[in-house]
Coordinates of C-alpha atoms in Angstrom, one line a residue:
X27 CA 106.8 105.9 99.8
X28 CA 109.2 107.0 102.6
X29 CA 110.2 110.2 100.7
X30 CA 106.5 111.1 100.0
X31 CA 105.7 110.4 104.0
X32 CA 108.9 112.4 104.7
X33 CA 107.7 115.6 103.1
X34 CA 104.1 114.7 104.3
X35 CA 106.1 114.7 108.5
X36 CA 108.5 117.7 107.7
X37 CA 107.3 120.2 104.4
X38 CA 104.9 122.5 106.4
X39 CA 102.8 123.2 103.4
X40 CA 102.5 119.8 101.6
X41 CA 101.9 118.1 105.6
X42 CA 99.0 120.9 107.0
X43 CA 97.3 120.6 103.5
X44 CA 97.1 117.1 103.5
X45 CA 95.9 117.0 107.0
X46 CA 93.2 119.9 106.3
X47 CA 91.9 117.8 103.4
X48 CA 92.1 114.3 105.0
X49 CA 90.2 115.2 107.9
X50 CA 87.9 118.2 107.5
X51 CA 85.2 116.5 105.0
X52 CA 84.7 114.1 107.9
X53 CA 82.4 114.9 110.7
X54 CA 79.7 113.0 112.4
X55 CA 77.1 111.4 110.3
X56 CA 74.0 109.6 110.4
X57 CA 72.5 106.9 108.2
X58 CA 69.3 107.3 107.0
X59 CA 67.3 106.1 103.9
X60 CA 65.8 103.0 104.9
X61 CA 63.3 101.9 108.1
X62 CA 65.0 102.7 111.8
X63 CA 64.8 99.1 112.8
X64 CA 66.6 97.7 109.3
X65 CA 69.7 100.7 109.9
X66 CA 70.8 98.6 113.1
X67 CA 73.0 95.7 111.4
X68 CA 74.4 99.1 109.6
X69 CA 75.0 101.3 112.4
X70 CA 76.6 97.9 114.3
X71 CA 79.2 97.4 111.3
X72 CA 79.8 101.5 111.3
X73 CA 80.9 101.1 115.0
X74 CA 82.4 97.7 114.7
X75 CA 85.1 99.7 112.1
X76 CA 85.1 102.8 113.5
X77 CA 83.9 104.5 110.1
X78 CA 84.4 108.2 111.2
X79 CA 87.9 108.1 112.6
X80 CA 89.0 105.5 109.8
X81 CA 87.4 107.7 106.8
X82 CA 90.0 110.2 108.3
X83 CA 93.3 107.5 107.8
X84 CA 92.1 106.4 104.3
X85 CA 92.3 110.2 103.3
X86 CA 95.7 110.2 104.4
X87 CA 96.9 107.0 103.0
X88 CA 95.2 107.8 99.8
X89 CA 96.9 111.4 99.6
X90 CA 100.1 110.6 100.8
X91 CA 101.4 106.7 100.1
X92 CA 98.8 106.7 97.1
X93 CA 96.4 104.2 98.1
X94 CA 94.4 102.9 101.0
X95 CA 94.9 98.9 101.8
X96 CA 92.6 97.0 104.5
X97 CA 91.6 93.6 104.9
X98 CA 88.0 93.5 106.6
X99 CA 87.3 91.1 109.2
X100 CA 84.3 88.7 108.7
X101 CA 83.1 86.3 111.6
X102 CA 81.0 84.1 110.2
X103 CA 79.4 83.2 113.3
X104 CA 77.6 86.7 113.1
X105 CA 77.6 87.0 109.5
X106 CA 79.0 90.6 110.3
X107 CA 82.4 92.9 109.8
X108 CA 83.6 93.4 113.4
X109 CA 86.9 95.2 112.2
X110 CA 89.2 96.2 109.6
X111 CA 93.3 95.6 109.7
X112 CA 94.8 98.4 107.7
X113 CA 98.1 97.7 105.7
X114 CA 101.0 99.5 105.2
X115 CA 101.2 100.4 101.2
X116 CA 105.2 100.0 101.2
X117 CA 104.3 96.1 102.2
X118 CA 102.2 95.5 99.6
X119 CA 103.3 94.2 96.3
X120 CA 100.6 94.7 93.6
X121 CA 100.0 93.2 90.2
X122 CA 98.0 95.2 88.5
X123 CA 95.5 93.3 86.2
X124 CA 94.9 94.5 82.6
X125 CA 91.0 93.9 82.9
X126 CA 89.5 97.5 84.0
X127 CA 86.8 96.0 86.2
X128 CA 89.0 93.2 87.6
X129 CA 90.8 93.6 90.8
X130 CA 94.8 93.4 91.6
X131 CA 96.3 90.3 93.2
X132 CA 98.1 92.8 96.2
X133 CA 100.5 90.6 98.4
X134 CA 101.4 91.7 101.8
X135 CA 104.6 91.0 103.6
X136 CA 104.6 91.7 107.1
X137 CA 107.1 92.9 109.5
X138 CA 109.0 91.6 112.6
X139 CA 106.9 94.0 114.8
X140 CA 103.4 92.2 113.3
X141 CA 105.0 88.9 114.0
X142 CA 106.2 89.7 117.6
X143 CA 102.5 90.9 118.2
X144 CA 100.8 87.9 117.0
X145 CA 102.8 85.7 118.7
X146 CA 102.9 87.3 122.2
X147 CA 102.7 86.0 125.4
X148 CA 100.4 88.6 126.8
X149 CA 97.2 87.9 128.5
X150 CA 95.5 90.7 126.9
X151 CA 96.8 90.2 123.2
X152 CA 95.5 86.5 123.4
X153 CA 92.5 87.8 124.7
X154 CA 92.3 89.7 121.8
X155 CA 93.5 87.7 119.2
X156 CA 91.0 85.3 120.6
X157 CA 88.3 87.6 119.7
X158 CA 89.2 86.9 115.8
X159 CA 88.5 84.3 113.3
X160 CA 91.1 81.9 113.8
X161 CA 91.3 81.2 110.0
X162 CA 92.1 84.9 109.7
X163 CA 94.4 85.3 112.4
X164 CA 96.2 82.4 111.0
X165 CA 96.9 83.7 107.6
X166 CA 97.9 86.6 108.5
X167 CA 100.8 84.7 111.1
X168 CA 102.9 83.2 107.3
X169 CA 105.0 86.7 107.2
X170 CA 103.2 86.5 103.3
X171 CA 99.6 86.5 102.3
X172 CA 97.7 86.9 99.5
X173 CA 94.7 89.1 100.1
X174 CA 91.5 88.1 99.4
X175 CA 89.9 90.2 96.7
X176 CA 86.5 89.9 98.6
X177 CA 87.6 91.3 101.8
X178 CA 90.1 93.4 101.0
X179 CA 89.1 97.5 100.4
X180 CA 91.8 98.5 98.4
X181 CA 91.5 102.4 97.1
X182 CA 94.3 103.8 94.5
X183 CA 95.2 107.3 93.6
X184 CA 95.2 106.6 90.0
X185 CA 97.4 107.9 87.9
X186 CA 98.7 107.1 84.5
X187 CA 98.1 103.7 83.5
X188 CA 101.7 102.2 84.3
X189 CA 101.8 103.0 88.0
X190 CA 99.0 101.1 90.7
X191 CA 99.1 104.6 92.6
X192 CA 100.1 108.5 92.7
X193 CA 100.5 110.2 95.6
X194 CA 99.0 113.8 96.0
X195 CA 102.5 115.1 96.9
X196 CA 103.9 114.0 93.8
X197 CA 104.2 117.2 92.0
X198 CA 105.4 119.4 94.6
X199 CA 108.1 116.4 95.2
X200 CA 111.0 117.7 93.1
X201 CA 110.6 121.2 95.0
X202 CA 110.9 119.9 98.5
X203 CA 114.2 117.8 97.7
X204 CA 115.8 121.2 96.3
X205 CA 114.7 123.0 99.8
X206 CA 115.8 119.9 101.4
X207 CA 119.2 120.0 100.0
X208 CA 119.5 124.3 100.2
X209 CA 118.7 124.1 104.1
X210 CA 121.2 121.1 104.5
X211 CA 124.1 123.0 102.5
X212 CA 122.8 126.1 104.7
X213 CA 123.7 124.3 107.9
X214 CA 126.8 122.9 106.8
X215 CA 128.1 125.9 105.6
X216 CA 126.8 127.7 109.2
X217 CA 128.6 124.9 111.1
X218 CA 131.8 125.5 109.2
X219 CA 132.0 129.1 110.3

């Protein structure tokens, strides 16, 4: 995943045409197909996660790590998603499940940075963490959590059936380490005359 996000940052062609396809195909939108008074519990959750700006970072995520991993977050006081915490794919461990229609047990291990957050002293980040279901904000404080199949959106590149994910820059891979290693022998070769 780091070399894939490498040659998503530094490969000019491989990083505009990801970003072209990850965010063109989302503009603004409407919902539609049911009475305007029954769309409002919709439009609410569309707002509460942000669904044009996010559709954007799933594209990305799913072209360039291989998969998309969020855990939804339900208040049950509301009955309503209020937001969505997306993961980072190279802290997810998945185990693949051999049933077609069954989903992966994906476990995530967080970072020091997530911990540091969670457990700071700041007015506002209590404030905010306040905000959240304390049985979610508290599963998420262990470093390691299982994700809950049910609130977890979890979209994979699929590949062959022996890998969980394929990134779109796969193929063009193996050319962008051998223009990698050309410019860096380049340089070195400059610097020694």
């Amino acid at each position: 995943i780091p070399y894939y996000r490498d040659c998503y940052d530094f490969d000019s062609v491989a990083g505009a045409t990801v970003d072209m396809q990850s965010t063109f195909p989302f503009s603004d939108y409407t919902l539609v197909g049911i009475d305007a008074d029954k769309l409002d519990p919709y439009r609410e959750v569309c707002e509460n996660l942000n669904v044009r700006s996010l559709m954007a970072e799933v594209a990305l995520n799913y072209m360039v790590d291989g998969a998309f991993v969020g855990t939804l977050v339900h208040d049950a006081r509301t009955n309503k998603f209020r937001d969505i915490m997306v993961h980072d794919w190279a802290a997810c461990s998945i185990k693949p499940s051999p049933f077609y229609s069954a989903d992966p047990s994906i476990t995530l291990s967080y970072s020091h940075r997530f911990s540091e957050y969670m457990s700071s002293t700041s007015p506002y980040v209590k404030h905010i963490l306040k905000e959240y279901p304390e049985s979610f904000i508290r599963a998420f404080q262990r470093g390691m959590v299982e994700l809950d199949p049910l609130l977890t959106v979890f979209i994979p590149r699929r590949g062959t059936q022996d890998k969980a994910s394929t990134s779109y820059l796969r193929r063009i891979f193996p050319m962008y380490l051998l223009e990698k290693t050309l410019y860096r022998g380049t340089l070195v070769e400059a610097q020694k005359r």
